[in-house]
mmCIF file of C-alpha atoms in Angstrom:
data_model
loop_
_atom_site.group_PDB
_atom_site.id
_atom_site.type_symbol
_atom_site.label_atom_id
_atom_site.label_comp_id
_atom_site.label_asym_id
_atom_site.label_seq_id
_atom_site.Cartn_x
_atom_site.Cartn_y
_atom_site.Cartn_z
ATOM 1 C CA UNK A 6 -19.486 16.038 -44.851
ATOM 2 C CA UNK A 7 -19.402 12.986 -42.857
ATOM 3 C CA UNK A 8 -16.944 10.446 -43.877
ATOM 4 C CA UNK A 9 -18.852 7.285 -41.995
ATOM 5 C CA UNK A 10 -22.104 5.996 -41.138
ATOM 6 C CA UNK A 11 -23.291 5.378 -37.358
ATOM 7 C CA UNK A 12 -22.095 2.001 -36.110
ATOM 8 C CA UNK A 13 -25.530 -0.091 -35.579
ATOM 9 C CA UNK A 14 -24.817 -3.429 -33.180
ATOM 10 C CA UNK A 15 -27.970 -4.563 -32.692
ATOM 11 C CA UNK A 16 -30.792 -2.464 -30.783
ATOM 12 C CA UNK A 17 -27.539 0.013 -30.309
ATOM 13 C CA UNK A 18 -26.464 2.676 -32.285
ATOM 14 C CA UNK A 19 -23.063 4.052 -31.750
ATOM 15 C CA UNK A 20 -22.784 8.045 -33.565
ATOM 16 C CA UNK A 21 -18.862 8.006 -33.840
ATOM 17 C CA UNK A 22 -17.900 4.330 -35.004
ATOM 18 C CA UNK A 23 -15.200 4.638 -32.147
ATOM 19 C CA UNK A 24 -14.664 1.785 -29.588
ATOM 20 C CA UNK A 25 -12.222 2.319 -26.805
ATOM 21 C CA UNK A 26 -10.338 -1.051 -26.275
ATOM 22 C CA UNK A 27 -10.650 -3.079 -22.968
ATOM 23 C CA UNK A 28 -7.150 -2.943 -21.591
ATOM 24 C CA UNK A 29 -6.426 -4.301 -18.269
ATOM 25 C CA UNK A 30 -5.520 -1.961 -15.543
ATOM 26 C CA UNK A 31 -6.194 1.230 -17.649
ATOM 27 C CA UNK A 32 -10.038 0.716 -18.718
ATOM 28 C CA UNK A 33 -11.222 1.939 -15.837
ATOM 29 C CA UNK A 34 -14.366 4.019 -15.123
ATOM 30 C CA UNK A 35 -12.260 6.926 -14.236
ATOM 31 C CA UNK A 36 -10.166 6.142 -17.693
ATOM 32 C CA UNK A 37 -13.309 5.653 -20.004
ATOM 33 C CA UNK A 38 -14.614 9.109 -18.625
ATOM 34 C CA UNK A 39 -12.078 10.717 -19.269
ATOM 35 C CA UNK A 40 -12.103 9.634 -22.670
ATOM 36 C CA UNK A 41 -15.637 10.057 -22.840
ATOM 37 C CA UNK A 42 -15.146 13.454 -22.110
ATOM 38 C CA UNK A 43 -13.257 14.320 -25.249
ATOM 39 C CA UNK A 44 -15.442 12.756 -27.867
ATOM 40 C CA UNK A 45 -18.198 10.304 -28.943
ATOM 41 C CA UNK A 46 -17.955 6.407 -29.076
ATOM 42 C CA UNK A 47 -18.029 3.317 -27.078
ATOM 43 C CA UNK A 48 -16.014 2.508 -23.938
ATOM 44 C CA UNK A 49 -15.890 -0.474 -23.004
ATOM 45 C CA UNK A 50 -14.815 -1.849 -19.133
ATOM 46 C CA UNK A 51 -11.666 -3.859 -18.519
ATOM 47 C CA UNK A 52 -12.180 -7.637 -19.261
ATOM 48 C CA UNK A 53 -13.752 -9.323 -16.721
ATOM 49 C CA UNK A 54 -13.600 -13.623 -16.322
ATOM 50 C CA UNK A 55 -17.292 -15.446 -16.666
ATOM 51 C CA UNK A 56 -16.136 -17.734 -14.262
ATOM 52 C CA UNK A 57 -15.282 -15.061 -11.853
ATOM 53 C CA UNK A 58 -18.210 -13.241 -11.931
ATOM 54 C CA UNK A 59 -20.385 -16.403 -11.944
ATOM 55 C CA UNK A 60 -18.224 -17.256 -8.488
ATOM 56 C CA UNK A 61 -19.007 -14.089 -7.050
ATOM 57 C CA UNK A 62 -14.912 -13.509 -7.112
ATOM 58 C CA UNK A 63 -14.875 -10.120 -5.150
ATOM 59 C CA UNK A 64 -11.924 -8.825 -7.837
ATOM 60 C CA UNK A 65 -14.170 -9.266 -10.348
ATOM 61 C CA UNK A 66 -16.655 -7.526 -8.744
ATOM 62 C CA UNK A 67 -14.810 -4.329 -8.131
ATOM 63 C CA UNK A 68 -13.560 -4.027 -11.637
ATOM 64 C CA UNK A 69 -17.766 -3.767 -12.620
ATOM 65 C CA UNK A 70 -17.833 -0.099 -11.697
ATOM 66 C CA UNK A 71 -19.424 2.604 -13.593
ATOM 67 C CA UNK A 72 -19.359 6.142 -14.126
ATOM 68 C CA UNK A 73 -22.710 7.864 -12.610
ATOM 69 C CA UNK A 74 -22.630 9.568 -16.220
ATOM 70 C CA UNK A 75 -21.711 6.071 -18.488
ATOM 71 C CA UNK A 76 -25.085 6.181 -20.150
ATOM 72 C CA UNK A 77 -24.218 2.659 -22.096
ATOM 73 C CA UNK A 78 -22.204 0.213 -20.144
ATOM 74 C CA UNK A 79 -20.270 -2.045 -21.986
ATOM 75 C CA UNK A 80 -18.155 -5.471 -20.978
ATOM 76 C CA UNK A 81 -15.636 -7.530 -22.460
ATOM 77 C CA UNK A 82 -15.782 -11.061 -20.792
ATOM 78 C CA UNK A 83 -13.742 -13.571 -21.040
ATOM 79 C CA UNK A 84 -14.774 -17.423 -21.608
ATOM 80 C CA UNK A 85 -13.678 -20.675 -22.267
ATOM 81 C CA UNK A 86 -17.029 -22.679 -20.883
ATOM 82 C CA UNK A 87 -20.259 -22.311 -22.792
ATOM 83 C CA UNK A 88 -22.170 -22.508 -19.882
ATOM 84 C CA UNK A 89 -20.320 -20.443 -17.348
ATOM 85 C CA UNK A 90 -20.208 -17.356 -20.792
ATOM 86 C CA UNK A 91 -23.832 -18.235 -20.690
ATOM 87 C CA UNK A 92 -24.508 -17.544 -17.052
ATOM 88 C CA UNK A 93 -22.748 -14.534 -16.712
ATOM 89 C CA UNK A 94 -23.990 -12.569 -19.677
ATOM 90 C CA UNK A 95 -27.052 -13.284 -17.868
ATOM 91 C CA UNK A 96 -25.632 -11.722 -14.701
ATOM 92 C CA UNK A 97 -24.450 -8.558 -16.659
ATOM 93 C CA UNK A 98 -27.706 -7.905 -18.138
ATOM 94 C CA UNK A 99 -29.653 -8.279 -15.075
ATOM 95 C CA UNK A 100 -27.382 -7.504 -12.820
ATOM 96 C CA UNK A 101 -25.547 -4.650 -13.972
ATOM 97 C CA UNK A 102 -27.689 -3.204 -16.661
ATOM 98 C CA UNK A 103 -25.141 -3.774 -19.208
ATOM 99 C CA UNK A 104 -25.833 -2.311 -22.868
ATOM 100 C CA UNK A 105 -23.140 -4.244 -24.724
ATOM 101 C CA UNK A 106 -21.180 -7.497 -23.734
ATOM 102 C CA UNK A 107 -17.913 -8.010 -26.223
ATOM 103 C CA UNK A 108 -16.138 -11.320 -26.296
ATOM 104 C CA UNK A 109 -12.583 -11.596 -26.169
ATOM 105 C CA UNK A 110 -10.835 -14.115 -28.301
ATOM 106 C CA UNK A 111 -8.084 -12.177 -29.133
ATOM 107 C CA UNK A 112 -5.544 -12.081 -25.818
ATOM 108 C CA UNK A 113 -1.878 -13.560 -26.798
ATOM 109 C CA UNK A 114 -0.512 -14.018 -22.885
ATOM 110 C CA UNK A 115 1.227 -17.124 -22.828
ATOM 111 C CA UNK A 116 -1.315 -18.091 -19.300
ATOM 112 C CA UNK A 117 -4.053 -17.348 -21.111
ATOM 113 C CA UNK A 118 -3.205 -19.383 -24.610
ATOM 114 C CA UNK A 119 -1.865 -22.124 -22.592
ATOM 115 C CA UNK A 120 -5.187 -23.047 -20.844
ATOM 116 C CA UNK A 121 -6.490 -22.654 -24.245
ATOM 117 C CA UNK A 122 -8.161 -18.887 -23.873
ATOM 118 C CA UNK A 123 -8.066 -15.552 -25.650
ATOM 119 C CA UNK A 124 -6.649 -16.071 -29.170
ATOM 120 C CA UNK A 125 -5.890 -19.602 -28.768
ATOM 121 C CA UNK A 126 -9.769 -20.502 -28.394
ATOM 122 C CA UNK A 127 -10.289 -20.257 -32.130
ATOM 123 C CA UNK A 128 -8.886 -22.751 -32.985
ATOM 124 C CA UNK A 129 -11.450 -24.817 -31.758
ATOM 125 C CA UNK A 130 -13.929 -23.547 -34.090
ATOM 126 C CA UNK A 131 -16.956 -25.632 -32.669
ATOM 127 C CA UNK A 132 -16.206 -24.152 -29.012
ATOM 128 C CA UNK A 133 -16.200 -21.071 -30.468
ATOM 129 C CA UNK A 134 -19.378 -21.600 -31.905
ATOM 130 C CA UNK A 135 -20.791 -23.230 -28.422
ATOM 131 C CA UNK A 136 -19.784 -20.132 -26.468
ATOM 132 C CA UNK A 137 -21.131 -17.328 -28.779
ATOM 133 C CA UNK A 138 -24.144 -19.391 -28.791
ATOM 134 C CA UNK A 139 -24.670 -19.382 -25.321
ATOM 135 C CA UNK A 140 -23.813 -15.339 -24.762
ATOM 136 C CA UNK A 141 -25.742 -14.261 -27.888
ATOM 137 C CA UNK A 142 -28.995 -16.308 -26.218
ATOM 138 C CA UNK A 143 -28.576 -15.463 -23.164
ATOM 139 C CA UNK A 144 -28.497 -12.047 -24.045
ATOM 140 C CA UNK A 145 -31.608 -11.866 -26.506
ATOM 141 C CA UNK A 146 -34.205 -11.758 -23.331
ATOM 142 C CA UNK A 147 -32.338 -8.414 -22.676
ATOM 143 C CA UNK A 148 -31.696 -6.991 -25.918
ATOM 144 C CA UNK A 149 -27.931 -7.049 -25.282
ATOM 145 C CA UNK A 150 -25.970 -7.115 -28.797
ATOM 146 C CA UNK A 151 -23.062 -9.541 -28.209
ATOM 147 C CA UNK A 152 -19.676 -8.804 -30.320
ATOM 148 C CA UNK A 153 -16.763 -10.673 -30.003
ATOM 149 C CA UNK A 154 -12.704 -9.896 -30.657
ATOM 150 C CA UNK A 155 -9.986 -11.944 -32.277
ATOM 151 C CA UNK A 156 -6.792 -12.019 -34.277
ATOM 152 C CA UNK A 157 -5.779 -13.364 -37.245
ATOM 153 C CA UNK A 158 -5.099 -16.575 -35.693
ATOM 154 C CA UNK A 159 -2.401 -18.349 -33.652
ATOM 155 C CA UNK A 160 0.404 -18.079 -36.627
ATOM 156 C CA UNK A 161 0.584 -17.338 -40.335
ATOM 157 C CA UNK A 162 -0.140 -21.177 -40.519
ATOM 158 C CA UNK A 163 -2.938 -21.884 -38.027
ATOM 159 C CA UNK A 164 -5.146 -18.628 -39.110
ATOM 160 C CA UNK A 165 -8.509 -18.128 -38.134
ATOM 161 C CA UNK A 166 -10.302 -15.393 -38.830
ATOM 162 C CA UNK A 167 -12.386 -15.890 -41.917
ATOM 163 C CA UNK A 168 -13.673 -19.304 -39.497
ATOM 164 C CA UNK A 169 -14.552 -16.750 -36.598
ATOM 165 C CA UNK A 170 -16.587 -14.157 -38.452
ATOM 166 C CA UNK A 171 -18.310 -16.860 -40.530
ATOM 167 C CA UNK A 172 -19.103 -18.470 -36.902
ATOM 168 C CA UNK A 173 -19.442 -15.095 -34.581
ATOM 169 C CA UNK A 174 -22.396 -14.591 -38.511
ATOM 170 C CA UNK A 175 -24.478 -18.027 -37.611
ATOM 171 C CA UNK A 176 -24.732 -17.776 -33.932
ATOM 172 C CA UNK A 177 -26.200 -13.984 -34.337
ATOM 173 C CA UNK A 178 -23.051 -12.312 -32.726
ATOM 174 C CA UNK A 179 -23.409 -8.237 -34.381
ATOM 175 C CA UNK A 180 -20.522 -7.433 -35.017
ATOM 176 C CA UNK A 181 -16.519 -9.054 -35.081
ATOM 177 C CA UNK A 182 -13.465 -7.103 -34.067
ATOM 178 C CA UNK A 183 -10.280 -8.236 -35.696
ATOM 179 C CA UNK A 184 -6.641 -6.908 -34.883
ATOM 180 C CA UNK A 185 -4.800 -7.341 -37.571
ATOM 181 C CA UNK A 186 -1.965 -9.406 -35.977
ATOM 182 C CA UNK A 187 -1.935 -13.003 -35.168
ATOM 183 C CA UNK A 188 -1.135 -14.761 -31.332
ATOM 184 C CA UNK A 189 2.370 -15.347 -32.219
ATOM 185 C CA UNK A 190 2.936 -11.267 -33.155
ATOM 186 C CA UNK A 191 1.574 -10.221 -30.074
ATOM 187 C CA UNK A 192 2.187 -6.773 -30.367
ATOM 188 C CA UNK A 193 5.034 -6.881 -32.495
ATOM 189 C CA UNK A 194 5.598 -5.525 -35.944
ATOM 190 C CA UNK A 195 2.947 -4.303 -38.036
ATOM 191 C CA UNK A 196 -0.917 -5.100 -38.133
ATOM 192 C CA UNK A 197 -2.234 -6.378 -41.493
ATOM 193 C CA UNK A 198 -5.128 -3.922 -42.922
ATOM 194 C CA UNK A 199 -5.510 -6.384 -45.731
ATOM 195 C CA UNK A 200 -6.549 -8.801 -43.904
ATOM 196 C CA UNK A 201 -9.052 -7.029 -41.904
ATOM 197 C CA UNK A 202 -10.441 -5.657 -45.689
ATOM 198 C CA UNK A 203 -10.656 -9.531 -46.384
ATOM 199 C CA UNK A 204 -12.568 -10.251 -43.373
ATOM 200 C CA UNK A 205 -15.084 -7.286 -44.254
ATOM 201 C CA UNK A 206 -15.599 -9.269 -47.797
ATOM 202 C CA UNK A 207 -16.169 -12.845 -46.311
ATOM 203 C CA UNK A 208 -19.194 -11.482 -43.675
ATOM 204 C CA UNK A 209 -22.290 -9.113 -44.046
ATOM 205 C CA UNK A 210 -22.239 -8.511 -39.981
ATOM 206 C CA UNK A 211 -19.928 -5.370 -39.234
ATOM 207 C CA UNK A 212 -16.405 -5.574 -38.740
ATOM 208 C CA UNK A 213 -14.468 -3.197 -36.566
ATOM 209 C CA UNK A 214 -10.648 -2.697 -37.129
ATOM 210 C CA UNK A 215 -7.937 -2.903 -34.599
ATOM 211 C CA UNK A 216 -4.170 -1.969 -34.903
ATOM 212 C CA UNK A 217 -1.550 0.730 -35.174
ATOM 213 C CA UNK A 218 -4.629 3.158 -35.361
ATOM 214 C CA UNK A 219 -2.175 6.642 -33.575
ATOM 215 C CA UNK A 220 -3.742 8.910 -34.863
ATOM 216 C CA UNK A 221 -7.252 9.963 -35.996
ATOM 217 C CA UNK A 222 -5.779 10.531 -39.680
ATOM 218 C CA UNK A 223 -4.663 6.590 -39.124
ATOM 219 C CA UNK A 224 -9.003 5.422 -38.180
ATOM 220 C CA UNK A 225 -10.016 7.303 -41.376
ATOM 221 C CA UNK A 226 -7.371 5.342 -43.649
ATOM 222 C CA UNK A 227 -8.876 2.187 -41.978
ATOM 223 C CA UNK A 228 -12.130 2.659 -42.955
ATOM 224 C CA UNK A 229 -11.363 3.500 -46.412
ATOM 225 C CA UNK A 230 -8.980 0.751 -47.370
ATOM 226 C CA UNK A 231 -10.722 -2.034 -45.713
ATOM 227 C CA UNK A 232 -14.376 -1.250 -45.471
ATOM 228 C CA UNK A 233 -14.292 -1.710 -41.889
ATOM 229 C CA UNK A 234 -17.763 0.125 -39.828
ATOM 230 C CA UNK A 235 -16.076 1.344 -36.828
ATOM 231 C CA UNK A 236 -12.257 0.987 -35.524
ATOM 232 C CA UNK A 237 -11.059 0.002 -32.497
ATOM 233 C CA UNK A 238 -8.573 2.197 -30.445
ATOM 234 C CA UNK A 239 -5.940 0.919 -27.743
ATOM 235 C CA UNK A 240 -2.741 1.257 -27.418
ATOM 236 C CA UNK A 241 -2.567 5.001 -29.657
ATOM 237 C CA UNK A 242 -4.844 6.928 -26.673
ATOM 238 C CA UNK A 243 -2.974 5.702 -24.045
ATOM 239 C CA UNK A 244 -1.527 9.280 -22.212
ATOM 240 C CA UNK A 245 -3.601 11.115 -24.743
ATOM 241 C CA UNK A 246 -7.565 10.785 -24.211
ATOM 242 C CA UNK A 247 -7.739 13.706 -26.839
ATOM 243 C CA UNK A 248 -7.292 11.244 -29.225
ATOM 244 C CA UNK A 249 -10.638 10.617 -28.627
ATOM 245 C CA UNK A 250 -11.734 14.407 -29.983
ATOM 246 C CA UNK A 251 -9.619 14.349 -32.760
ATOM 247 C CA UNK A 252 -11.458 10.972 -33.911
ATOM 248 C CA UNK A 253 -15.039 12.193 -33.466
ATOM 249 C CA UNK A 254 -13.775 15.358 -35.795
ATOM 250 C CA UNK A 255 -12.527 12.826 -38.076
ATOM 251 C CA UNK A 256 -15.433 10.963 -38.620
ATOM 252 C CA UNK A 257 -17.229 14.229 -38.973
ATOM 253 C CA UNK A 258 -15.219 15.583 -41.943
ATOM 254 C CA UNK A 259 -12.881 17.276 -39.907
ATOM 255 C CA UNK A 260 -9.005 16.923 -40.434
ATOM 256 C CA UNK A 261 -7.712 17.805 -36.875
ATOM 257 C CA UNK A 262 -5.185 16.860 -34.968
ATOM 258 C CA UNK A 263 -5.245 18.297 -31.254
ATOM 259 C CA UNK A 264 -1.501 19.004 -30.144
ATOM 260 C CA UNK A 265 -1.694 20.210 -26.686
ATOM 261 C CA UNK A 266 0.797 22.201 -25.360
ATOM 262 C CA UNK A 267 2.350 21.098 -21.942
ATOM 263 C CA UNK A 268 -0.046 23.139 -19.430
ATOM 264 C CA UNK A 269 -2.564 21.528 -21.143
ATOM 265 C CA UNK A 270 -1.583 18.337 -20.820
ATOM 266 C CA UNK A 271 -0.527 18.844 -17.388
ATOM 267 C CA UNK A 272 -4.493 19.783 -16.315
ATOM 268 C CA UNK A 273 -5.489 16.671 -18.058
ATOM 269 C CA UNK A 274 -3.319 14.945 -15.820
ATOM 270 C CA UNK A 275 -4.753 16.250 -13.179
ATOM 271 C CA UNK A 276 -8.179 15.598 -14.104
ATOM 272 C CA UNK A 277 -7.697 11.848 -14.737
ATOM 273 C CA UNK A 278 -5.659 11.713 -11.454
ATOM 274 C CA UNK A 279 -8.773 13.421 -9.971
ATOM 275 C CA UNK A 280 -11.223 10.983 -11.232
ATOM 276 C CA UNK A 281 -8.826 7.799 -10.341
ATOM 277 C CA UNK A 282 -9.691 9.272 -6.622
ATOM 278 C CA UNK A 283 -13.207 9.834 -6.716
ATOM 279 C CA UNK A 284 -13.712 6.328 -7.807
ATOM 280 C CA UNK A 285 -11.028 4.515 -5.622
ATOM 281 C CA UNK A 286 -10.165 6.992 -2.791
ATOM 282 C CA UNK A 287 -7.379 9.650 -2.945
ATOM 283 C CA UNK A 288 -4.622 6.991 -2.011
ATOM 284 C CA UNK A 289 -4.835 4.218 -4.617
ATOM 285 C CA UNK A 290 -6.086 6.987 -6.839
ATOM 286 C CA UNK A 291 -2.695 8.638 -6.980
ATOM 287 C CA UNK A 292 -0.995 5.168 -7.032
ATOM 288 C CA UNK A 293 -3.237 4.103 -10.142
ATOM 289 C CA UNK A 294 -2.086 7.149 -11.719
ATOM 290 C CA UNK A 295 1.300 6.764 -11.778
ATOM 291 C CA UNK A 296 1.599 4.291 -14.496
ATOM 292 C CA UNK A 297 0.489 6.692 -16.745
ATOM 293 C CA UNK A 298 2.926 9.697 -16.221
ATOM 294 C CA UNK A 299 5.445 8.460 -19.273
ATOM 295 C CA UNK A 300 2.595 7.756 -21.854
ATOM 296 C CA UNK A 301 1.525 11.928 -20.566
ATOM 297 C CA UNK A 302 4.999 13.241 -21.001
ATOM 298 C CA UNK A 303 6.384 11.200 -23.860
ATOM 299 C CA UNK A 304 8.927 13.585 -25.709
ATOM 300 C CA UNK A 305 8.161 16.296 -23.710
ATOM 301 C CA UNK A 306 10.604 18.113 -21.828
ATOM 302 C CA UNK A 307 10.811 17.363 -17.929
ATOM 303 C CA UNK A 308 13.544 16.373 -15.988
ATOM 304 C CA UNK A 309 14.173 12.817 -14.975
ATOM 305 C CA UNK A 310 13.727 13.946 -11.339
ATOM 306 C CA UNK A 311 10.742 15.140 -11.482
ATOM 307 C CA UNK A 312 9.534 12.324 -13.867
ATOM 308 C CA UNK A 313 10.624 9.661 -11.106
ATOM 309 C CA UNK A 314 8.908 11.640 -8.469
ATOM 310 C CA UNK A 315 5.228 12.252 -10.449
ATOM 311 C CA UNK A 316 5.643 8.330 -11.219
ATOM 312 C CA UNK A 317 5.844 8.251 -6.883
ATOM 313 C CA UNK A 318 2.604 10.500 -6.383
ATOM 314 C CA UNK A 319 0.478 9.765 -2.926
ATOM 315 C CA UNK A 320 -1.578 13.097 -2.870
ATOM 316 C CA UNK A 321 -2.912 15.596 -4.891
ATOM 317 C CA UNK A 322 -1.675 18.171 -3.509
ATOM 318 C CA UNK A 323 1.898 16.376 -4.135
ATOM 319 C CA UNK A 324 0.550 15.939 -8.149
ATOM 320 C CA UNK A 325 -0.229 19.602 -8.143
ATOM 321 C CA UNK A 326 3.270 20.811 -6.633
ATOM 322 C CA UNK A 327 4.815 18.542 -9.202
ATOM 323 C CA UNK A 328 2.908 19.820 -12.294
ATOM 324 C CA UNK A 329 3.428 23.279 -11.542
ATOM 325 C CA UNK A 330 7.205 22.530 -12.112
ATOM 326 C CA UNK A 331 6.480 21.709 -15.697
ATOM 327 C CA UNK A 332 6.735 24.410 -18.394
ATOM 328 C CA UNK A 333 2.974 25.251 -19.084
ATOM 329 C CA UNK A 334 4.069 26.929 -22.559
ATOM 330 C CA UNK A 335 6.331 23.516 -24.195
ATOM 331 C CA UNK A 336 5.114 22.614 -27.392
ATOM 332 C CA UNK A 337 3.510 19.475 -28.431
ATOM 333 C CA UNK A 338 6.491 17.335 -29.725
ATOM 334 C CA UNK A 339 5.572 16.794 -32.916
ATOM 335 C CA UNK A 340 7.984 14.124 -33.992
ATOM 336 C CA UNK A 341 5.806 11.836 -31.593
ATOM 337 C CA UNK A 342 2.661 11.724 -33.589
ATOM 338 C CA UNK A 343 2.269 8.484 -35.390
ATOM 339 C CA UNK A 344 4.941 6.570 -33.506
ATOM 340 C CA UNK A 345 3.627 3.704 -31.391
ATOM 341 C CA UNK A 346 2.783 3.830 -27.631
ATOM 342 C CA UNK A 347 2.462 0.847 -25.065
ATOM 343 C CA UNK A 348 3.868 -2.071 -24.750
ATOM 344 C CA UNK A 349 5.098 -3.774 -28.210
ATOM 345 C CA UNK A 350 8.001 -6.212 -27.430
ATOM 346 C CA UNK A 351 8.793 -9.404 -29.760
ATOM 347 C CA UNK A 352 7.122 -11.921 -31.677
ATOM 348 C CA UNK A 353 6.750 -14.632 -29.602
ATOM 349 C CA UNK A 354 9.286 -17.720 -30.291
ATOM 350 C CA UNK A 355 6.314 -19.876 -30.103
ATOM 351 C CA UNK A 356 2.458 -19.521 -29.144
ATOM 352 C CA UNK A 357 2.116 -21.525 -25.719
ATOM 353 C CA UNK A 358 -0.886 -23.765 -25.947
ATOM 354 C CA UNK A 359 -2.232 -27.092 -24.529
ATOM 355 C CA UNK A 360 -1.174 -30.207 -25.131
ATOM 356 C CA UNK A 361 -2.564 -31.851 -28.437
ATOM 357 C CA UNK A 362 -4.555 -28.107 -29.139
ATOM 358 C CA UNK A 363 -4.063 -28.511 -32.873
ATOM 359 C CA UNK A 364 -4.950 -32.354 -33.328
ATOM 360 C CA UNK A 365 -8.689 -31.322 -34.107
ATOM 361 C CA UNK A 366 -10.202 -28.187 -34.461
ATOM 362 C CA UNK A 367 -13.522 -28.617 -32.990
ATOM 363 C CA UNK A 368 -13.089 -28.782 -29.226
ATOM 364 C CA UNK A 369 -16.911 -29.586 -28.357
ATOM 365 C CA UNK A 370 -15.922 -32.005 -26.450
ATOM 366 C CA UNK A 371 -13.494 -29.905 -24.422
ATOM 367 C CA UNK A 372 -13.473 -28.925 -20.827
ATOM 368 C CA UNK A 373 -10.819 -25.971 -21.205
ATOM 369 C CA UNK A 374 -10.197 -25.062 -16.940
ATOM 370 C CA UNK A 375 -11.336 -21.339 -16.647
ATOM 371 C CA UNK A 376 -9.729 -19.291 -13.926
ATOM 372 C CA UNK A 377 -11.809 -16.779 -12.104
ATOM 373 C CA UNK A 378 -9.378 -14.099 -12.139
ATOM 374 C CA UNK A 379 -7.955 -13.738 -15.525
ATOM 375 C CA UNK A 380 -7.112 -9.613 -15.778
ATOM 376 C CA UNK A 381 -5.941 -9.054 -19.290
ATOM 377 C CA UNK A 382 -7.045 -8.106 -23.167
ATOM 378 C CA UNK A 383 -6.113 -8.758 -26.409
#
């Protein structure tokens, strides 16, 4: 029996309510095929800058690639201009034959929140609306559902989320994504359910639920305490796309939980290595890889040698000698499962924002400077 419904944004319908989170430097095509390959969902492109792509920044324009078999493109752009958010939702939708376009609201980096992005923006609830406004219009022509991303707000006193889905509602956005964590947290401690169940209450658009989902057991206990449509996945698949299976068997009724042994996990290494070089060339292929060897081989047995040396890969044929030094038959540590992965660090001793950024919360008036190459997520 299924335990959820299809997520419907829009003139979109998404089978496995499964969104693969925008993180810089990993989202890749290569990345979001590979996780395509395992199971159902959305995958959605590293987050590009509006400004950037408006500008014709050549960065920005070699992080729109696409999969020849990515059947729904989607985007996460980041804004802090109406006008410039405006333009190039227009550019994706003509352009680039984008499906979905995602807003993010939600990114904590100190030179991001300083300039008055990501999940400092808000805040300035009237912006906020301004923005969404001008994305959610200028993708109607093209039948483009616009979403957007947040967190619970700068700090447990300056929270914002019931303001953004009430606003992301009115301007026609389809759907919200909240992580359950505020600016300050970053990705520290532990994401607050409740509040993303609270959020599902205040708004009749869907809401999709973000943090310390690691395992598919983890997206199911989401859904039923809080209501949410669909989760969002980011940090828990990173070194294991078959997190990605295990979720679509989830939603189907299924209680799996894929634990690869280490041969297995060494051809899926290969195979994202693999795609890394068809999109990029063999070369930065390899060297793209390489930050992902410890998320592969986390509690597995392998020497710190040969770790240090598969983290220094130029070739395949060097990734292949390397892998066939691991023990195919190693078990799937076990004690790893529902521990967290990525980057988590400390709270933050303070969220770094402009100057006077709390005297009002409107910010219509606001000209908040928007650099063109802005790589991050939230």
């Amino acid at each position: 029996m299924s335990r959820s419904a299809p997520l419907t944004l829009g003139s979109l319908t998404i089978d496995t309510p499964v969104v693969l989170a925008p993180m810089a430097g990993i989202t890749n095509a290569a990345y979001r095929r590979l996780c395509a390959e395992q199971g159902a969902g959305l995958y959605v492109c590293e987050m590009i800058t509006s400004r950037g792509l408006v500008e014709g920044d050549e960065t920005t324009k070699k992080m729109l690639v696409f999969d020849e078999l990515e059947s729904v493109r989607s985007v996460q752009l980041y804004g802090t201009d109406p006008v410039y958010v405006g333009k190039a939702v227009e550019i994706l939708c003509a352009d680039y034959g984008v499906a979905h376009v995602d807003l993010n609201f939600g990114c904590p980096v100190p030179k991001v929140t300083r300039k008055g992005g990501g999940g400092a923006l808000p805040w300035k609830r009237g912006l906020l609306a301004d923005i969404l406004t001008a994305a959610v219009g200028a993708a109607a022509a093209y039948d483009v559902p616009v979403t957007m991303k947040t967190r619970k707000g700068l700090d447990e006193d300056h929270l914002t989320y019931l303001d953004a889905g009430r606003i992301a509602q009115e301007t026609g956005a389809t759907a919200i994504a909240l992580h359950g964590r505020t600016v300050e947290q970053a990705y520290s401690g532990n994401a607050d359910w409740d509040a993303i169940g609270r959020l599902v209450e205040a708004v009749d658009i869907p809401v999709l639920g973000n943090g310390d989902i690691w395992e598919a057991a983890d997206a199911i206990r989401m859904v039923e305490e809080t209501g949410v449509a669909g989760v969002v996945v980011g940090r828990g698949c990173l070194g294991r796309p078959w997190l990605f299976r295990d979720l679509a068997a989830a939603f189907t009724g299924e209680a799996v939980a894929t634990l690869p042994n280490l041969g297995e996990v060494a051809h899926m290494m290969r195979r994202h290595a693999e795609l890394l070089s068809e999109h990029m060339g063999e070369e930065r292929g390899c060297k793209e890889f390489r930050k992902h060897v410890t998320w592969y081989l986390k509690g597995f047995p392998a020497g710190g040698d040969l770790r240090r040396l598969l983290a220094l890969i130029d070739s395949l044929a060097t990734l292949d000698v390397l892998l066939s030094e691991l023990d195919p038959d190693a078990p799937f540590p076990t004690n790893e499962l529902g521990t967290p992965r990525g980057r988590q660090g400390a709270p933050r001793k303070r969220v770094v924002l402009p100057e006077g950024w709390l005297d009002d919360t409107d910010g219509r008036d606001l000209h908040v400077h928007e650099d063109a190459n802005e790589v991050t997520g939230g």
